[in-house]
Amino acid sequence: MPGMLDGKSALVTGGGGGIGRATALAMAREGARVAVADFMADAAAETVAMVNRAGGQAITLTGDVTRQRDVKTMLDDTIVAYGRLDCAFNNAGIAPYQVDASGKKTAEWSEESFDRMIAVNLKGVWLCMRAEIRQMLAQGAAGQKGGAIVNTGSIAGLIGLVTSSAYVAAKHGVLGLTKTAALEYAEDGIRVNAVCPGFIKTRMTEDAIRRRGERIMAQTPMGRMGEPEEIAEMVVWLCSERASYVTGAAYNVDGGWMAV
Ligand code: NAI
């Protein structure tokens, strides 16, 4: 059976982490050649090793998505390796505990914590989108129109969540960027969508689960956390031709959280 992403070239940021790694593996399983980018070089390299062991093709990229120059290098290296960019998953992100804001309400956040959160989870997505869209437009001008971008939103992009102020603001912003770019580039065949995970088992949620795990489970209709692979399946579909009429959308993969 042909893969859903046969012949495509894909970039995944945060590819060393839980959701990014599962998605890189799923993309490779579906036939894509994958550029795995992460701040943590070792983690990205481990994902690449896993893809290779599974018979797929991948390369390691290292960089910080908040730095324009790093983002440009990631794109350049992807094009050197694969010749083009068809799919991009802008997924690198951090949680409040990673900016020293664990358990803090809005008025308790420091300016430094707020700025870093917005830099990684919002500006980083925009910097990546900008570089990816420019590349996809250039390919279009050369006769190979189109592309698919998926951004990692969150249920925190749709509702408020206590003690997650700047995280929530950034994720709402990601959905705004997603919808706007979808409108702007629809005619160019570039589809831009978001996936909104609920609580997924990764390093990111360890802190929240420790502090209020029971409450989170009780609030999740399916009564369990999600697996990173369950997000990956949505991303693969959104990147594939099967989602050819889908753009500007944000899909919840949350065990029913947003339906309550
Ligand atoms: P994770 O911590 O396992 O992975 C995040 C990855 O992003 C890490 O490998 C990290 O090194 C990388 N990263 C962080 N800052 C970076 C930067 N400045 N430049 C490049 N890479 C950077 O966490 P997870 O859960 O896989 O998170 C992935 C995305 O999913 C994030 O955007 C997160 O906000 C989002 N998300 C996660 C949920 C969950 O329950 N785990 C729920 C909703 C959204």
Tab-separated table of C-alpha atoms in Angstrom, residues 99 109-120 166:
chain	number	residue	atom	x	y	z
A	99	VAL	CA	10.442	29.354	32.354
A	109	TRP	CA	4.629	35.729	36.321
A	110	SER	CA	7.892	37.618	35.809
A	111	GLU	CA	8.451	39.631	32.648
A	112	GLU	CA	11.391	37.363	31.704
A	113	SER	CA	9.226	34.244	31.971
A	114	PHE	CA	6.465	35.854	29.914
A	115	ASP	CA	8.867	37.015	27.203
A	116	ARG	CA	10.614	33.647	26.845
A	117	MET	CA	7.296	31.801	26.649
A	118	ILE	CA	6.038	34.077	23.888
A	119	ALA	CA	9.401	33.899	22.105
A	120	VAL	CA	9.414	30.106	21.877
A	166	ALA	CA	1.601	33.242	28.790
